[in-house]
PDB file of C-alpha atoms in Angstrom:
ATOM      1  CA  ALA A  89       6.936   0.089  -0.974  1.00 86.00           C
ATOM      2  CA  ASN A  90       3.366   0.570   0.144  1.00 90.00           C
ATOM      3  CA  LEU A  91       2.108  -2.946  -0.436  1.00 91.00           C
ATOM      4  CA  GLY A  92      -0.614  -4.872   1.312  1.00 90.00           C
ATOM      5  CA  ASP A  93      -1.272  -3.881   4.909  1.00 86.00           C
ATOM      6  CA  ASP A  94       1.631  -1.422   4.811  1.00 87.00           C
ATOM      7  CA  ILE A  95      -0.700   1.232   3.400  1.00 89.00           C
ATOM      8  CA  THR A  96      -2.118   1.721   6.888  1.00 88.00           C
ATOM      9  CA  TYR A  97       1.313   3.013   8.019  1.00 84.00           C
ATOM     10  CA  SER A  98       2.147   5.003   4.907  1.00 90.00           C
ATOM     11  CA  GLY A  99       2.631   8.737   4.848  1.00 93.00           C
ATOM     12  CA  THR A 100       2.516   8.568   1.042  1.00 95.00           C
ATOM     13  CA  VAL A 101      -0.920   6.923   1.063  1.00 96.00           C
ATOM     14  CA  SER A 102      -2.073   9.232   3.879  1.00 96.00           C
ATOM     15  CA  ALA A 103      -1.214  12.270   1.755  1.00 97.00           C
ATOM     16  CA  ALA A 104      -3.222  10.811  -1.128  1.00 97.00           C
ATOM     17  CA  MET A 105      -6.107  10.167   1.298  1.00 97.00           C
ATOM     18  CA  GLU A 106      -6.040  13.816   2.366  1.00 97.00           C
ATOM     19  CA  GLY A 107      -6.155  14.890  -1.264  1.00 97.00           C
ATOM     20  CA  THR A 108      -9.067  12.549  -1.900  1.00 97.00           C
ATOM     21  CA  LEU A 109     -10.918  13.941   1.125  1.00 96.00           C
ATOM     22  CA  LEU A 110     -10.467  17.422  -0.392  1.00 97.00           C
ATOM     23  CA  GLY A 111     -11.914  16.242  -3.714  1.00 95.00           C
ATOM     24  CA  ILE A 112      -8.553  16.155  -5.499  1.00 96.00           C
ATOM     25  CA  PRO A 113      -7.904  13.072  -7.665  1.00 96.00           C
ATOM     26  CA  SER A 114      -4.959  11.520  -5.819  1.00 97.00           C
ATOM     27  CA  ILE A 115      -2.252   8.972  -6.463  1.00 97.00           C
ATOM     28  CA  ALA A 116       0.315   7.454  -4.098  1.00 97.00           C
ATOM     29  CA  VAL A 117       3.372   6.252  -6.044  1.00 96.00           C
ATOM     30  CA  SER A 118       6.076   4.119  -4.435  1.00 95.00           C
ATOM     31  CA  LEU A 119       9.263   2.557  -5.736  1.00 93.00           C
ATOM     32  CA  VAL A 120       9.713  -0.921  -4.286  1.00 90.00           C
ATOM     33  CA  THR A 121      13.277  -0.999  -2.979  1.00 86.00           C
ATOM     34  CA  ARG A 122      15.497   0.063  -0.118  1.00 80.00           C
ATOM     35  CA  THR A 123      18.683   0.546  -2.146  1.00 84.00           C
ATOM     36  CA  ARG A 124      19.845   1.588  -5.621  1.00 88.00           C
ATOM     37  CA  PHE A 125      16.716   3.462  -6.575  1.00 87.00           C
ATOM     38  CA  ARG A 126      15.677   3.457 -10.251  1.00 87.00           C
ATOM     39  CA  PHE A 127      13.625   6.619 -10.191  1.00 92.00           C
ATOM     40  CA  ASP A 128      13.387   6.820 -13.993  1.00 91.00           C
ATOM     41  CA  THR A 129      10.960   3.885 -14.190  1.00 91.00           C
ATOM     42  CA  ALA A 130       8.818   5.129 -11.303  1.00 92.00           C
ATOM     43  CA  ALA A 131       8.811   8.721 -12.597  1.00 94.00           C
ATOM     44  CA  ALA A 132       7.681   7.640 -16.070  1.00 93.00           C
ATOM     45  CA  MET A 133       4.901   5.545 -14.561  1.00 91.00           C
ATOM     46  CA  ALA A 134       3.802   8.324 -12.208  1.00 94.00           C
ATOM     47  CA  LEU A 135       3.499  10.695 -15.162  1.00 96.00           C
ATOM     48  CA  ASP A 136       1.519   8.136 -17.177  1.00 95.00           C
ATOM     49  CA  VAL A 137      -0.893   7.438 -14.307  1.00 95.00           C
ATOM     50  CA  ALA A 138      -1.331  11.151 -13.566  1.00 96.00           C
ATOM     51  CA  ARG A 139      -2.214  11.868 -17.209  1.00 97.00           C
ATOM     52  CA  LYS A 140      -4.775   9.041 -17.218  1.00 96.00           C
ATOM     53  CA  VAL A 141      -6.333  10.225 -13.956  1.00 96.00           C
ATOM     54  CA  LEU A 142      -6.516  13.837 -15.158  1.00 95.00           C
ATOM     55  CA  LYS A 143      -8.188  12.702 -18.389  1.00 96.00           C
ATOM     56  CA  ARG A 144     -10.597  10.134 -16.913  1.00 96.00           C
ATOM     57  CA  GLY A 145     -10.968  11.051 -13.245  1.00 95.00           C
ATOM     58  CA  LEU A 146     -11.422   8.590 -10.392  1.00 96.00           C
ATOM     59  CA  PRO A 147     -14.493   7.153  -8.671  1.00 95.00           C
ATOM     60  CA  ASP A 148     -15.700   9.059  -5.611  1.00 94.00           C
ATOM     61  CA  ASP A 149     -13.658   8.575  -2.426  1.00 96.00           C
ATOM     62  CA  THR A 150     -11.036   6.526  -4.288  1.00 97.00           C
ATOM     63  CA  LEU A 151      -7.297   7.005  -4.665  1.00 97.00           C
ATOM     64  CA  LEU A 152      -4.766   4.942  -6.553  1.00 98.00           C
ATOM     65  CA  ASN A 153      -1.908   3.219  -4.744  1.00 97.00           C
ATOM     66  CA  VAL A 154       0.791   2.571  -7.361  1.00 97.00           C
ATOM     67  CA  ASN A 155       3.835   0.405  -6.648  1.00 96.00           C
ATOM     68  CA  VAL A 156       6.662   0.193  -9.170  1.00 96.00           C
ATOM     69  CA  PRO A 157       9.249  -2.615  -9.135  1.00 96.00           C
ATOM     70  CA  ASN A 158      12.828  -1.348  -8.966  1.00 93.00           C
ATOM     71  CA  VAL A 159      13.860  -2.609 -12.412  1.00 93.00           C
ATOM     72  CA  ALA A 160      14.694  -1.056 -15.769  1.00 89.00           C
ATOM     73  CA  ARG A 161      11.678   0.005 -17.847  1.00 90.00           C
ATOM     74  CA  GLU A 162      12.286  -2.794 -20.362  1.00 92.00           C
ATOM     75  CA  GLU A 163      12.001  -5.352 -17.541  1.00 94.00           C
ATOM     76  CA  ILE A 164       8.506  -4.176 -16.544  1.00 94.00           C
ATOM     77  CA  ASN A 165       5.854  -6.657 -17.722  1.00 96.00           C
ATOM     78  CA  GLY A 166       3.110  -4.023 -17.781  1.00 95.00           C
ATOM     79  CA  VAL A 167       0.426  -2.843 -15.391  1.00 96.00           C
ATOM     80  CA  ARG A 168      -1.958  -4.878 -13.286  1.00 96.00           C
ATOM     81  CA  VAL A 169      -4.949  -3.547 -11.390  1.00 97.00           C
ATOM     82  CA  THR A 170      -4.626  -5.343  -8.078  1.00 97.00           C
ATOM     83  CA  ARG A 171      -6.108  -5.888  -4.660  1.00 95.00           C
ATOM     84  CA  MET A 172      -4.310  -5.250  -1.382  1.00 93.00           C
ATOM     85  CA  GLY A 173      -2.175  -8.165  -0.346  1.00 92.00           C
ATOM     86  CA  LYS A 174      -1.524  -9.403   3.156  1.00 87.00           C
ATOM     87  CA  ARG A 175       1.827  -8.906   4.869  1.00 75.00           C
ATOM     88  CA  VAL A 176       3.132 -11.340   7.469  1.00 70.00           C
ATOM     89  CA  TYR A 177       5.421  -9.597   9.918  1.00 66.00           C
ATOM     90  CA  GLY A 178       8.077 -11.336  11.945  1.00 63.00           C
ATOM     91  CA  ASP A 179       7.408 -11.748  15.651  1.00 66.00           C
ATOM     92  CA  MET A 180      10.562  -9.957  16.721  1.00 70.00           C
ATOM     93  CA  ILE A 181      10.162  -6.901  18.953  1.00 79.00           C
ATOM     94  CA  VAL A 182      13.145  -4.561  19.234  1.00 81.00           C
ATOM     95  CA  GLU A 183      13.389  -1.975  21.984  1.00 86.00           C
ATOM     96  CA  LYS A 184      14.990   1.281  20.811  1.00 89.00           C
ATOM     97  CA  ARG A 185      15.389   4.857  22.026  1.00 93.00           C
ATOM     98  CA  ASP A 186      14.300   8.002  20.238  1.00 93.00           C
ATOM     99  CA  PRO A 187      16.557  11.118  20.030  1.00 95.00           C
ATOM    100  CA  ARG A 188      15.136  12.307  23.378  1.00 95.00           C
ATOM    101  CA  GLY A 189      16.061   9.045  25.103  1.00 94.00           C
ATOM    102  CA  ARG A 190      12.505   7.675  25.333  1.00 95.00           C
ATOM    103  CA  LYS A 191      11.882   4.009  24.675  1.00 92.00           C
ATOM    104  CA  TYR A 192       9.885   2.836  21.674  1.00 89.00           C
ATOM    105  CA  TYR A 193       9.372  -0.561  20.116  1.00 84.00           C
ATOM    106  CA  TRP A 194       9.924  -1.681  16.546  1.00 74.00           C
ATOM    107  CA  ILE A 195       7.581  -4.583  15.885  1.00 69.00           C
ATOM    108  CA  GLY A 196       8.224  -7.173  13.206  1.00 60.00           C
ATOM    109  CA  GLY A 197      11.913  -6.724  12.633  1.00 54.00           C
ATOM    110  CA  ASP A 198      13.159  -7.322   9.097  1.00 57.00           C
ATOM    111  CA  SER A 199      11.625 -10.747   8.451  1.00 52.00           C
ATOM    112  CA  LEU A 200       8.810  -9.657   6.181  1.00 60.00           C
ATOM    113  CA  ARG A 201       6.786 -12.150   4.165  1.00 57.00           C
ATOM    114  CA  SER A 202       3.447 -12.120   2.427  1.00 63.00           C
ATOM    115  CA  GLU A 203       0.520 -14.460   2.067  1.00 60.00           C
ATOM    116  CA  GLU A 204       0.009 -15.938  -1.374  1.00 75.00           C
ATOM    117  CA  MET A 205      -2.965 -14.064  -2.773  1.00 73.00           C
ATOM    118  CA  PRO A 206      -3.654 -14.228  -6.500  1.00 84.00           C
ATOM    119  CA  GLY A 207      -4.253 -10.782  -7.938  1.00 91.00           C
ATOM    120  CA  SER A 208      -2.556  -8.949  -5.069  1.00 95.00           C
ATOM    121  CA  ASP A 209      -0.231  -5.967  -5.242  1.00 95.00           C
ATOM    122  CA  LEU A 210       2.515  -8.057  -3.623  1.00 94.00           C
ATOM    123  CA  GLU A 211       2.241 -10.775  -6.261  1.00 95.00           C
ATOM    124  CA  ALA A 212       2.240  -8.279  -9.133  1.00 96.00           C
ATOM    125  CA  VAL A 213       5.363  -6.413  -7.995  1.00 95.00           C
ATOM    126  CA  GLU A 214       7.196  -9.668  -7.274  1.00 93.00           C
ATOM    127  CA  GLN A 215       6.567 -10.630 -10.922  1.00 96.00           C
ATOM    128  CA  ASN A 216       7.783  -7.220 -12.227  1.00 96.00           C
ATOM    129  CA  TRP A 217       4.336  -5.800 -12.921  1.00 97.00           C
ATOM    130  CA  ILE A 218       3.417  -2.293 -11.866  1.00 96.00           C
ATOM    131  CA  SER A 219       0.632  -2.591  -9.318  1.00 96.00           C
ATOM    132  CA  VAL A 220      -2.284  -0.143  -9.383  1.00 97.00           C
ATOM    133  CA  THR A 221      -4.624  -0.682  -6.430  1.00 97.00           C
ATOM    134  CA  PRO A 222      -7.787   1.410  -6.088  1.00 97.00           C
ATOM    135  CA  VAL A 223      -8.167   2.311  -2.408  1.00 96.00           C
ATOM    136  CA  HIS A 224     -11.554   3.431  -1.113  1.00 95.00           C
ATOM    137  CA  LEU A 225     -11.804   5.743   1.871  1.00 95.00           C
ATOM    138  CA  ASP A 226     -14.718   3.828   3.382  1.00 93.00           C
ATOM    139  CA  PHE A 227     -13.029   1.119   5.459  1.00 89.00           C
ATOM    140  CA  THR A 228     -16.358  -0.158   6.787  1.00 91.00           C
ATOM    141  CA  ASN A 229     -16.670  -3.939   6.812  1.00 90.00           C
ATOM    142  CA  TYR A 230     -20.319  -4.184   5.806  1.00 90.00           C
ATOM    143  CA  ALA A 231     -20.545  -7.964   6.278  1.00 89.00           C
ATOM    144  CA  SER A 232     -19.410  -7.509   9.882  1.00 94.00           C
ATOM    145  CA  MET A 233     -22.061  -4.844  10.442  1.00 92.00           C
ATOM    146  CA  ARG A 234     -24.758  -7.386   9.640  1.00 89.00           C
ATOM    147  CA  LEU A 235     -23.163  -9.862  12.038  1.00 91.00           C
ATOM    148  CA  LEU A 236     -22.733  -7.309  14.845  1.00 94.00           C
ATOM    149  CA  ARG A 237     -26.359  -6.179  14.554  1.00 93.00           C
ATOM    150  CA  ARG A 238     -27.371  -9.707  15.593  1.00 92.00           C
ATOM    151  CA  TRP A 239     -25.411  -9.480  18.840  1.00 94.00           C
ATOM    152  CA  LYS A 240     -27.307  -8.731  22.010  1.00 90.00           C
ATOM    153  CA  TRP A 241     -26.181  -5.197  22.891  1.00 90.00           C
TER     154      TRP A 241
END
C-alpha cells in the first residue's frame, strides 16, 4: 500500500513522480496487502485508470496514486477520489544489520494506525473502495510561506 504519508517513502510513487517530471501522464498503482495477493482486481483497475488518463490527460505536475483493496472485484464498492490520509507509526525502534554488517534502524515497527480523516485514501480502502488520490509535485505549504515572511530574518 502507498497510503497517507507512506507515499513519501514509496518507490512506486517516486517512479510516477519521475514520469510526471518528464511530462508523461503517470499513475502509481498499489495493491493493499502483504499476503495472498489478488492481482486480478488491481490489474483490471490499473488498465481502467490508464485508459481514462490516456483519453483525458492529467493536470500539470499531477500524478495519480491508486490503491486497490485486496478483495475480489465483486467486493469493490467503486472508486473514490480521495485526499492523503495520515499514518500513525508505532514508537518502536528496532536495530538491525544490513548484509554488510552495518547497523540501521527500523522506525515504527508493525503497529501501524491511521488518523480518522473523512475522505482520505486510508478510509476509502478500509471500506473496500478503490482510492484515487491526485498528487501534485509542488509540496510547497503556501500558508506557511505567508507566516514565515512575517518572521524577523
